XYZ file of C-alpha atoms in Angstrom:
644
model
C 120.302 50.812 -3.007
C 119.334 53.160 -0.179
C 116.263 51.470 1.248
C 118.196 49.317 3.721
C 119.566 52.449 5.377
C 116.136 54.051 5.656
C 114.690 50.851 7.119
C 117.498 50.584 9.679
C 116.942 54.141 10.892
C 113.122 54.075 10.962
C 112.120 53.565 14.576
C 115.608 54.397 15.836
C 115.631 58.089 15.006
C 113.366 59.814 17.525
C 111.575 62.987 16.475
C 110.709 63.525 20.142
C 114.394 63.438 21.135
C 115.233 65.794 18.253
C 112.567 68.197 19.514
C 113.976 67.993 23.051
C 117.442 68.814 21.711
C 115.965 71.762 19.821
C 114.285 73.035 22.989
C 117.569 72.851 24.895
C 119.348 74.811 22.151
C 116.538 77.368 22.038
C 116.750 77.806 25.814
C 120.341 79.025 25.401
C 120.217 80.868 22.088
C 116.953 82.741 22.587
C 119.061 85.377 24.368
C 121.452 85.790 21.490
C 124.592 87.010 23.267
C 128.057 85.591 22.728
C 128.174 84.168 26.251
C 125.102 82.116 25.385
C 126.523 81.250 21.979
C 129.588 79.860 23.747
C 127.406 77.779 26.059
C 125.455 76.528 23.049
C 128.552 75.231 21.234
C 129.892 73.686 24.454
C 126.578 71.910 24.994
C 126.628 70.498 21.458
C 130.153 69.150 21.989
C 129.130 67.621 25.328
C 126.274 65.813 23.593
C 128.527 64.506 20.814
C 131.028 63.237 23.385
C 128.239 61.649 25.424
C 127.055 59.798 22.319
C 130.562 58.359 21.891
C 131.705 60.180 18.755
C 135.430 60.485 18.097
C 137.537 63.617 17.701
C 134.980 65.813 19.454
C 136.356 69.318 19.358
C 135.325 72.871 20.205
C 137.330 75.484 18.331
C 137.463 79.238 18.758
C 137.599 81.798 15.958
C 138.119 85.567 16.242
C 135.013 87.706 16.747
C 136.769 91.018 16.228
C 135.022 92.637 13.269
C 138.286 92.514 11.303
C 139.384 88.939 10.568
C 138.174 87.831 7.158
C 137.841 84.448 5.508
C 137.581 84.972 1.727
C 135.610 88.172 2.313
C 133.392 86.714 5.045
C 134.350 89.134 7.788
C 134.146 88.211 11.440
C 131.578 89.936 13.648
C 132.294 91.687 16.928
C 131.332 89.811 20.070
C 128.350 91.308 21.891
C 126.781 91.145 25.336
C 123.629 92.641 26.830
C 122.872 93.262 30.493
C 119.529 95.045 30.081
C 117.509 96.924 27.449
C 114.148 98.668 27.739
C 112.105 101.044 25.616
C 109.515 103.242 27.347
C 106.699 105.423 26.109
C 106.968 108.485 28.392
C 104.490 110.924 26.840
C 101.527 111.350 26.470
C 101.513 108.485 28.997
C 104.056 106.153 30.564
C 104.226 102.574 29.375
C 106.894 99.918 28.965
C 106.997 99.012 25.253
C 109.897 96.601 25.201
C 112.021 94.654 27.684
C 114.948 92.571 26.436
C 114.611 90.149 29.343
C 111.084 89.267 28.158
C 111.312 89.590 24.349
C 115.018 89.647 23.458
C 114.312 89.895 19.702
C 112.956 93.422 20.270
C 116.529 94.675 20.627
C 118.411 95.036 17.344
C 121.501 92.845 17.577
C 124.766 94.763 18.059
C 122.960 97.715 19.657
C 125.331 99.770 21.772
C 124.655 101.325 25.186
C 122.383 104.346 25.536
C 120.201 106.335 27.935
C 118.121 108.612 25.710
C 114.744 110.328 25.864
C 113.461 112.165 22.796
C 110.431 113.038 20.730
C 109.717 110.345 18.170
C 109.137 111.348 14.523
C 108.109 109.276 11.504
C 110.996 108.864 9.059
C 111.163 107.144 5.668
C 114.935 107.215 5.193
C 115.077 110.652 3.524
C 118.240 112.726 3.879
C 116.595 116.163 3.554
C 115.347 116.228 7.149
C 116.726 117.502 10.443
C 116.580 114.774 13.073
C 118.611 116.640 15.669
C 117.275 115.756 19.100
C 114.654 113.444 17.584
C 114.201 109.684 17.599
C 113.304 108.354 14.118
C 110.533 105.763 13.811
C 110.348 103.890 10.511
C 108.405 101.200 8.666
C 111.611 100.187 6.894
C 114.050 97.426 7.691
C 116.987 98.736 9.705
C 119.429 97.440 7.068
C 117.742 99.567 4.404
C 117.999 102.851 6.328
C 121.361 102.260 7.994
C 123.338 104.334 5.458
C 121.127 107.471 5.641
C 120.985 107.077 9.420
C 124.781 107.269 9.500
C 124.857 110.236 7.125
C 122.445 112.150 9.361
C 124.508 111.301 12.427
C 121.570 109.775 14.307
C 122.659 107.025 16.733
C 119.313 105.319 17.370
C 116.179 104.120 15.601
C 112.848 102.405 16.258
C 111.211 100.241 13.566
C 108.062 98.147 13.263
C 109.253 96.373 10.111
C 108.326 92.686 10.166
C 108.814 91.713 6.508
C 106.292 90.461 3.970
C 106.802 86.957 2.596
C 104.464 86.551 -0.408
C 101.881 83.860 0.190
C 103.267 83.185 3.659
C 102.831 86.306 5.792
C 102.048 89.983 5.835
C 102.563 92.202 8.911
C 99.140 91.589 10.404
C 99.462 87.826 10.138
C 101.856 88.277 13.071
C 100.538 91.471 14.744
C 102.120 90.831 18.132
C 105.544 89.582 17.070
C 108.706 91.598 16.530
C 111.257 91.163 13.792
C 114.583 89.684 14.862
C 117.114 91.988 13.215
C 120.593 90.488 13.387
C 122.603 92.397 10.796
C 121.251 95.933 10.412
C 123.557 97.537 12.996
C 126.444 95.072 12.715
C 128.691 97.530 10.833
C 128.290 100.117 13.620
C 130.069 97.766 16.052
C 128.195 99.011 19.106
C 128.089 102.723 18.232
C 124.367 102.729 17.338
C 121.239 101.176 18.774
C 117.735 100.152 17.767
C 114.474 98.643 18.970
C 111.840 96.684 17.048
C 108.113 97.084 17.729
C 105.281 94.753 16.788
C 102.968 95.804 13.925
C 100.232 96.452 16.489
C 102.541 98.622 18.616
C 103.643 100.507 15.519
C 100.064 101.223 14.491
C 99.217 102.492 17.970
C 102.319 104.681 18.119
C 101.360 106.356 14.838
C 97.850 106.973 16.143
C 99.301 108.698 19.206
C 101.633 110.773 17.008
C 98.674 112.043 14.987
C 97.216 113.500 18.198
C 100.354 115.316 19.323
C 104.009 114.946 20.367
C 105.101 111.505 21.570
C 108.256 110.825 23.556
C 110.186 107.599 24.065
C 113.006 106.676 26.434
C 115.598 104.031 25.514
C 117.875 102.455 28.097
C 120.443 99.866 27.008
C 123.393 98.377 28.878
C 125.384 96.449 26.297
C 128.875 96.068 24.888
C 130.454 95.161 21.554
C 134.002 93.887 22.027
C 136.768 91.718 20.595
C 136.009 88.130 21.527
C 135.582 84.702 19.976
C 132.917 82.419 18.586
C 133.027 78.637 18.532
C 132.374 75.654 16.319
C 131.719 72.117 17.552
C 132.451 68.949 15.632
C 132.638 65.202 16.091
C 133.245 62.157 13.895
C 131.887 58.637 13.491
C 134.932 56.860 12.093
C 134.674 55.000 8.810
C 135.691 51.396 8.241
C 138.148 51.458 5.336
C 138.019 54.735 3.356
C 139.345 56.592 6.390
C 140.706 59.498 4.335
C 137.235 60.408 3.064
C 134.391 62.043 4.980
C 130.709 62.826 4.533
C 129.584 66.000 6.313
C 126.370 66.956 8.093
C 126.326 70.672 8.918
C 123.781 72.785 10.759
C 124.250 76.295 12.041
C 124.121 77.552 15.610
C 123.606 81.065 16.997
C 120.106 82.120 16.055
C 117.227 82.541 18.520
C 114.519 80.665 16.630
C 112.932 77.312 17.328
C 112.783 76.567 13.609
C 115.762 78.780 12.714
C 117.781 76.910 13.657
C 117.299 74.982 16.868
C 115.381 72.465 14.743
C 118.324 71.773 12.441
C 120.711 71.393 15.365
C 118.223 69.172 17.183
C 117.884 66.843 14.200
C 121.668 66.854 13.709
C 122.345 65.858 17.325
C 119.698 63.133 17.344
C 121.126 61.894 14.048
C 124.592 61.595 15.617
C 123.143 59.665 18.581
C 120.995 57.421 16.420
C 123.737 56.458 13.957
C 126.380 55.939 16.630
C 124.031 53.705 18.631
C 122.957 51.721 15.563
C 126.571 51.121 14.515
C 127.690 50.248 18.060
C 124.829 47.753 18.469
C 125.470 46.130 15.097
C 122.145 47.214 13.608
C 124.131 49.138 10.997
C 127.540 48.191 9.620
C 130.207 50.808 10.115
C 130.120 53.060 7.021
C 133.099 52.917 4.696
C 133.680 56.667 4.918
C 133.684 58.688 8.131
C 130.694 60.826 9.091
C 131.505 64.298 10.393
C 129.001 66.482 12.238
C 129.763 70.213 12.223
C 127.856 72.903 14.105
C 129.003 76.513 13.715
C 128.070 80.057 12.731
C 126.078 80.283 9.522
C 128.174 81.230 6.500
C 131.026 83.026 8.238
C 131.707 80.170 10.650
C 131.536 77.542 7.914
C 133.977 79.510 5.762
C 136.262 80.017 8.783
C 136.299 76.275 9.512
C 136.937 75.305 5.887
C 139.800 77.782 5.537
C 141.409 76.676 8.803
C 141.040 72.991 7.897
C 141.964 72.963 4.232
C 143.457 69.450 4.443
C 140.469 67.965 6.295
C 138.067 69.806 4.001
C 139.601 68.131 0.943
C 138.544 64.784 2.395
C 134.869 65.790 2.413
C 133.200 64.293 -0.644
C 129.850 65.953 0.130
C 126.980 65.771 2.566
C 123.930 67.740 3.639
C 123.010 70.989 5.383
C 119.960 71.229 7.658
C 118.448 74.657 8.309
C 114.931 75.443 9.546
C 113.531 71.959 9.091
C 111.269 71.423 12.105
C 108.217 73.638 11.715
C 104.789 72.098 11.283
C 103.994 73.122 7.706
C 100.405 73.944 8.614
C 101.627 76.420 11.236
C 104.524 77.763 9.196
C 102.630 77.908 5.869
C 105.874 76.572 4.498
C 107.228 74.259 1.844
C 110.592 72.565 2.184
C 112.990 73.888 -0.408
C 115.990 71.850 -1.447
C 118.715 74.207 -2.617
C 120.540 72.293 -5.331
C 124.250 72.563 -6.199
C 125.326 75.496 -8.403
C 125.730 75.008 -12.141
C 129.496 75.430 -11.854
C 129.513 72.235 -9.763
C 126.264 70.332 -10.511
C 127.159 67.296 -8.436
C 125.130 64.090 -8.410
C 124.877 64.636 -4.646
C 122.096 67.102 -5.407
C 120.256 64.491 -7.472
C 120.532 62.040 -4.583
C 119.175 64.576 -2.088
C 116.231 65.338 -4.382
C 115.398 61.681 -4.999
C 115.482 60.828 -1.295
C 113.478 63.937 -0.394
C 110.711 62.915 -2.774
C 110.781 59.310 -1.580
C 110.999 59.930 2.183
C 109.411 63.329 2.876
C 106.359 63.154 0.624
C 103.429 63.204 1.240
C 103.862 64.185 4.913
C 106.263 67.050 4.173
C 105.964 69.117 0.986
C 109.270 69.604 -0.848
C 110.512 71.123 -4.098
C 113.976 71.735 -5.550
C 115.197 75.242 -6.312
C 118.397 76.707 -7.707
C 121.258 77.445 -5.348
C 120.921 80.852 -3.636
C 124.184 81.257 -1.713
C 123.459 84.953 -1.141
C 120.575 84.066 1.195
C 121.252 80.426 2.135
C 124.878 80.848 3.162
C 125.740 77.288 4.118
C 125.706 76.115 0.511
C 128.954 78.032 -0.103
C 131.215 74.978 0.105
C 129.737 73.684 -3.175
C 132.081 76.280 -4.685
C 134.343 74.277 -7.064
C 137.291 75.600 -5.056
C 136.145 73.450 -2.096
C 133.999 70.861 -3.920
C 132.172 69.854 -0.732
C 128.592 69.836 -1.991
C 126.068 70.206 0.850
C 122.564 70.565 -0.593
C 120.494 72.574 1.858
C 117.078 71.512 3.131
C 115.180 74.479 4.524
C 111.565 75.385 5.281
C 111.996 78.945 4.053
C 110.011 81.122 3.774
C 107.911 80.388 6.874
C 105.344 82.469 8.734
C 107.473 83.165 11.806
C 110.836 83.476 10.023
C 113.125 85.879 11.931
C 110.441 86.904 14.418
C 109.803 86.412 18.114
C 107.093 83.937 17.103
C 109.672 81.363 15.966
C 109.351 79.219 19.086
C 109.618 75.471 19.798
C 105.844 75.091 20.071
C 105.637 75.579 16.284
C 107.837 72.508 15.738
C 106.602 69.029 14.901
C 108.369 65.868 16.130
C 106.811 63.993 13.192
C 108.300 66.444 10.688
C 111.673 66.341 12.449
C 111.495 62.557 12.365
C 111.038 62.496 8.587
C 113.995 64.833 8.115
C 116.072 62.633 10.402
C 115.383 59.511 8.336
C 116.086 61.438 5.134
C 119.379 62.874 6.425
C 120.554 59.515 7.771
C 119.755 57.772 4.483
C 121.523 60.463 2.461
C 124.669 60.383 4.609
C 124.861 56.586 4.737
C 124.309 56.217 0.984
C 127.225 58.565 0.304
C 129.389 57.083 3.040
C 129.009 53.559 1.615
C 128.950 54.373 -2.102
C 131.081 52.183 -4.347
C 131.003 51.352 -8.076
C 127.450 49.933 -8.039
C 126.067 52.910 -6.133
C 127.962 55.304 -8.382
C 126.416 53.673 -11.449
C 122.953 54.071 -9.892
C 123.704 57.721 -9.068
C 124.754 58.225 -12.676
C 121.355 56.931 -13.848
C 119.687 59.256 -11.359
C 121.706 62.217 -12.629
C 120.858 61.403 -16.243
C 117.183 61.241 -15.317
C 117.461 64.732 -13.810
C 119.172 66.064 -16.924
C 116.445 64.623 -19.160
C 113.805 66.245 -16.949
C 115.454 69.621 -17.473
C 115.614 69.042 -21.213
C 111.908 68.241 -21.126
C 111.257 71.587 -19.451
C 113.265 73.311 -22.184
C 111.164 71.584 -24.847
C 107.920 72.746 -23.243
C 109.217 76.323 -23.120
C 110.333 76.066 -26.749
C 106.834 75.019 -27.760
C 105.423 78.005 -25.860
C 107.941 80.389 -27.456
C 109.520 81.136 -24.056
C 113.044 79.728 -24.401
C 115.400 82.692 -24.949
C 118.583 80.935 -26.128
C 119.839 79.758 -29.511
C 120.303 76.091 -30.383
C 124.102 76.369 -30.342
C 124.211 78.015 -26.913
C 121.664 75.576 -25.511
C 123.644 72.581 -26.725
C 126.906 73.970 -25.359
C 125.314 74.619 -21.962
C 123.710 71.211 -21.497
C 126.684 69.281 -22.852
C 128.914 71.024 -20.314
C 126.383 70.395 -17.536
C 126.365 66.682 -18.430
C 130.168 66.605 -18.385
C 130.414 68.361 -15.015
C 127.721 66.170 -13.472
C 129.411 63.006 -14.748
C 132.779 64.228 -13.464
C 131.362 64.523 -9.944
C 131.093 60.715 -9.857
C 134.878 60.464 -9.928
C 134.992 61.382 -6.218
C 133.126 58.137 -5.522
C 135.739 56.073 -7.335
C 133.905 55.777 -10.650
C 136.267 54.690 -13.479
C 137.076 57.336 -16.079
C 135.471 55.291 -18.848
C 132.152 55.218 -16.981
C 132.334 58.974 -16.367
C 132.935 59.583 -20.077
C 130.091 57.258 -21.082
C 127.635 59.084 -18.829
C 128.652 62.464 -20.255
C 128.152 61.106 -23.771
C 124.658 59.885 -22.869
C 123.810 63.371 -21.667
C 125.099 64.839 -24.917
C 123.025 62.342 -26.907
C 119.889 63.369 -25.001
C 120.585 66.989 -25.924
C 121.049 66.061 -29.577
C 117.684 64.265 -29.606
C 116.035 67.476 -28.443
C 117.856 69.485 -31.120
C 116.823 67.126 -33.885
C 113.190 67.327 -32.817
C 112.843 71.023 -31.973
C 115.563 72.789 -33.972
C 113.199 75.196 -35.820
C 111.774 76.506 -32.555
C 115.064 77.886 -31.198
C 115.773 81.602 -31.233
C 118.403 82.773 -33.733
C 121.686 83.975 -32.264
C 121.419 87.681 -31.490
C 124.088 90.344 -31.432
C 124.913 91.364 -27.873
C 123.970 94.889 -26.811
C 127.360 96.233 -25.770
C 129.979 98.648 -27.003
C 132.872 97.284 -29.096
C 135.212 98.151 -26.208
C 133.130 96.177 -23.712
C 132.927 93.178 -26.030
C 136.670 93.199 -26.630
C 137.374 93.460 -22.913
C 134.975 90.627 -22.081
C 136.512 88.411 -24.780
C 140.072 89.045 -23.610
C 139.703 88.971 -19.808
C 140.543 85.600 -18.269
C 139.756 85.516 -14.554
C 141.417 83.429 -11.856
C 140.722 83.091 -8.152
C 142.921 84.556 -5.413
C 140.992 83.371 -2.335
C 139.892 79.876 -1.290
C 136.211 80.833 -1.234
C 133.915 83.337 -2.929
C 133.290 86.591 -1.021
C 129.930 87.872 0.148
C 128.172 90.292 -2.171
C 128.093 92.853 0.645
C 130.439 93.699 3.517
C 133.396 92.299 1.549
C 134.417 95.281 -0.594
C 136.301 98.385 0.543
C 134.039 101.198 -0.685
C 133.355 104.801 0.222
C 129.687 105.635 0.971
C 129.314 107.111 -2.520
C 130.955 104.066 -4.117
C 128.743 101.744 -2.093
C 125.600 103.534 -3.273
C 126.694 103.097 -6.906
C 127.697 99.485 -6.284
C 124.344 98.538 -4.773
C 122.481 100.247 -7.611
C 124.473 98.297 -10.206
C 124.274 95.048 -8.234
C 120.530 95.029 -7.637
C 119.571 96.856 -10.830
C 121.124 94.112 -12.960
C 120.218 90.999 -10.914
C 123.888 90.607 -10.042
C 123.060 90.044 -6.378
C 121.778 86.669 -7.608
C 124.903 85.980 -9.649
C 127.719 87.394 -7.510
C 128.934 84.060 -6.113
C 128.344 82.298 -9.401
C 130.570 84.730 -11.275
C 133.438 83.830 -8.949
C 132.660 80.096 -9.095
C 133.123 80.041 -12.890
C 136.485 81.874 -12.762
C 138.911 78.988 -13.271
C 141.851 80.717 -14.977
C 140.764 79.420 -18.395
C 137.335 80.862 -19.171
C 137.028 84.366 -20.558
C 134.643 86.812 -18.947
C 132.338 86.573 -21.970
C 132.202 82.786 -21.577
C 131.340 83.264 -17.900
C 128.617 85.793 -18.734
C 127.044 83.377 -21.214
C 126.842 80.762 -18.454
C 125.460 83.252 -15.941
C 122.604 84.073 -18.317
C 121.481 80.436 -18.225
C 121.670 80.468 -14.435
C 119.677 83.693 -14.220
C 117.003 82.207 -16.456
C 116.636 79.270 -14.050
C 116.583 81.567 -11.022
C 113.785 83.645 -12.475
C 111.670 80.501 -12.868
C 111.962 79.702 -9.151
C 108.968 81.763 -8.112
C 108.664 79.884 -4.802
C 111.634 81.885 -3.540
C 109.861 84.956 -4.730
C 112.264 87.809 -4.154
C 115.858 88.791 -4.635
C 117.860 90.233 -1.768
C 116.922 93.674 -3.083
C 113.218 92.905 -2.809
C 112.690 92.722 -6.576
C 109.952 90.356 -7.664
C 111.147 87.249 -9.452
C 109.119 85.617 -12.183
C 109.978 87.534 -15.332
C 111.993 86.477 -18.347
C 115.740 86.648 -18.346
C 117.373 89.003 -20.770
C 121.038 89.298 -21.550
C 123.240 90.661 -18.804
C 124.713 94.125 -19.082
C 128.395 93.688 -19.929
C 129.075 97.135 -18.521
C 127.571 96.153 -15.171
C 129.475 92.860 -15.050
C 132.751 94.584 -15.946
C 132.140 97.068 -13.127
C 131.644 94.233 -10.593
C 134.696 92.367 -11.894
C 136.817 95.504 -11.538
C 135.790 95.770 -7.869
C 136.580 92.097 -7.264
C 140.014 92.555 -8.828
C 140.712 95.767 -6.886
C 139.739 94.065 -3.631
C 141.979 91.053 -4.180
C 139.457 88.302 -4.918
C 140.121 87.876 -8.647
C 143.064 88.461 -10.956
C 143.241 88.830 -14.720
């Protein structure tokens, strides 16, 4: 069914060439300015054209800090000429030089020429920092708001980020954190430097002995500019109005993140084009599109600009951080599956092929969709219905640090991902009735596996839902999964039969384990909240779902309340999902009931061990606060993303 594609690509896809491509991308993007970003996209397009792909195109999108695509707001363009941080007292020493370690400069830092005494600061507002330079252990993002309130334009941080089981600060004592978003909202009006954990420790030791002074010199500019995407197509044979998409993001300075994904994507384009041209592979029925752009924002921009072309995309794959040697990166490949609002069989295919092709060389496990941290899964939104399961070696030891270099990459690992990606794309591009039937069996197998997990949790007294709610949830999941086969030309009768098989599997579980289910419980909410949730029917007003942050017009006080509600109720995990379920027919209460199942699954995914707020995952899901959800919905309505 898929083996002939894997066999045709084995020996043709070169991990060494993919690594070379990654090194060339890293050479440009290590200095993460927009001039280099432009060169990076141009280089990708040149490679695609050289390989002989059709419709090779470089497009420009506004980088003005204003233009928004479904709440994914454009960034300002940014350039750097020079940036240095000096210790001037009690001795003189160069601590940081952008030309040597570019990641030491916080992205979007504005120009400055400042010398001041450095003081330790934990983000508190009840301090006077006039004439001082704050030095913090915290991530710049987390202290940005109090920094603004205190009117302090600059900051120094030695935050590196702990990734449980993967790294703590002194696993990487001489690397700096690459901070790409902390000062983005300031649009060049603030600046920051990152120190290594070892430098931070030494600076604190000096501060204990007396006053310490630093001098910061930056020549940089934030301005209205553009960013680019690059794309090319291998034309299909007969289903020319349908496409399968391979996406991988540009514009980050890491060897693994994401020069590796781009390197594999480019070698994949070369390999497949050459194999088809030579006759080693028949031309696929559907076209193959390769898209390289900015993570999240750039993908949303491209999909909104190309609504007609995007409708042709039946699915595909996203590659992000897939080159690191797992022994060096202490990593496991995570496959981010489609969201429950669109549980496409494309996810089941990606999982099956990952287990067949990656193991045992490359460790892999599936996890629930996390669009708030893995942005390029956003087109699985039912509004777009272009499901791109994401393969990513996250978390990894050198994630977002200066240590993420090409010498941590493995051509053997990149080679396995190349064979996997080629097989996945070709299977989808050639799928007809027989392949769709096989995919249906695969999807049913996945559904039965999930039901088996429910049964084990029932036996342990750890399944929190009633029998009626459980049946409703899994019957709907079976129906949605079966419906996804329709895009591959599966007859309606076959789609219906598959959904009925899924329902029958659920009924077998109910007949066997009915006494173990929890009784239905009354929801903890006021009568007014319950009535509102039962009566509100939500519909979408934008093509895509907005980001959970940077997409709402809020005062500083409103933002503080919003973040407290968002993170305090696990709604950072559910923000996109809430919008995905809003189809103009479901009530808010029906959406909340679905979100509670999704949250339960998320809290089982302990491999991705933290929420965006830093809260530990691994507990049991309780019911969602209707008051908190109503608050978030009100903001989404007020900001023009949803209507009632």
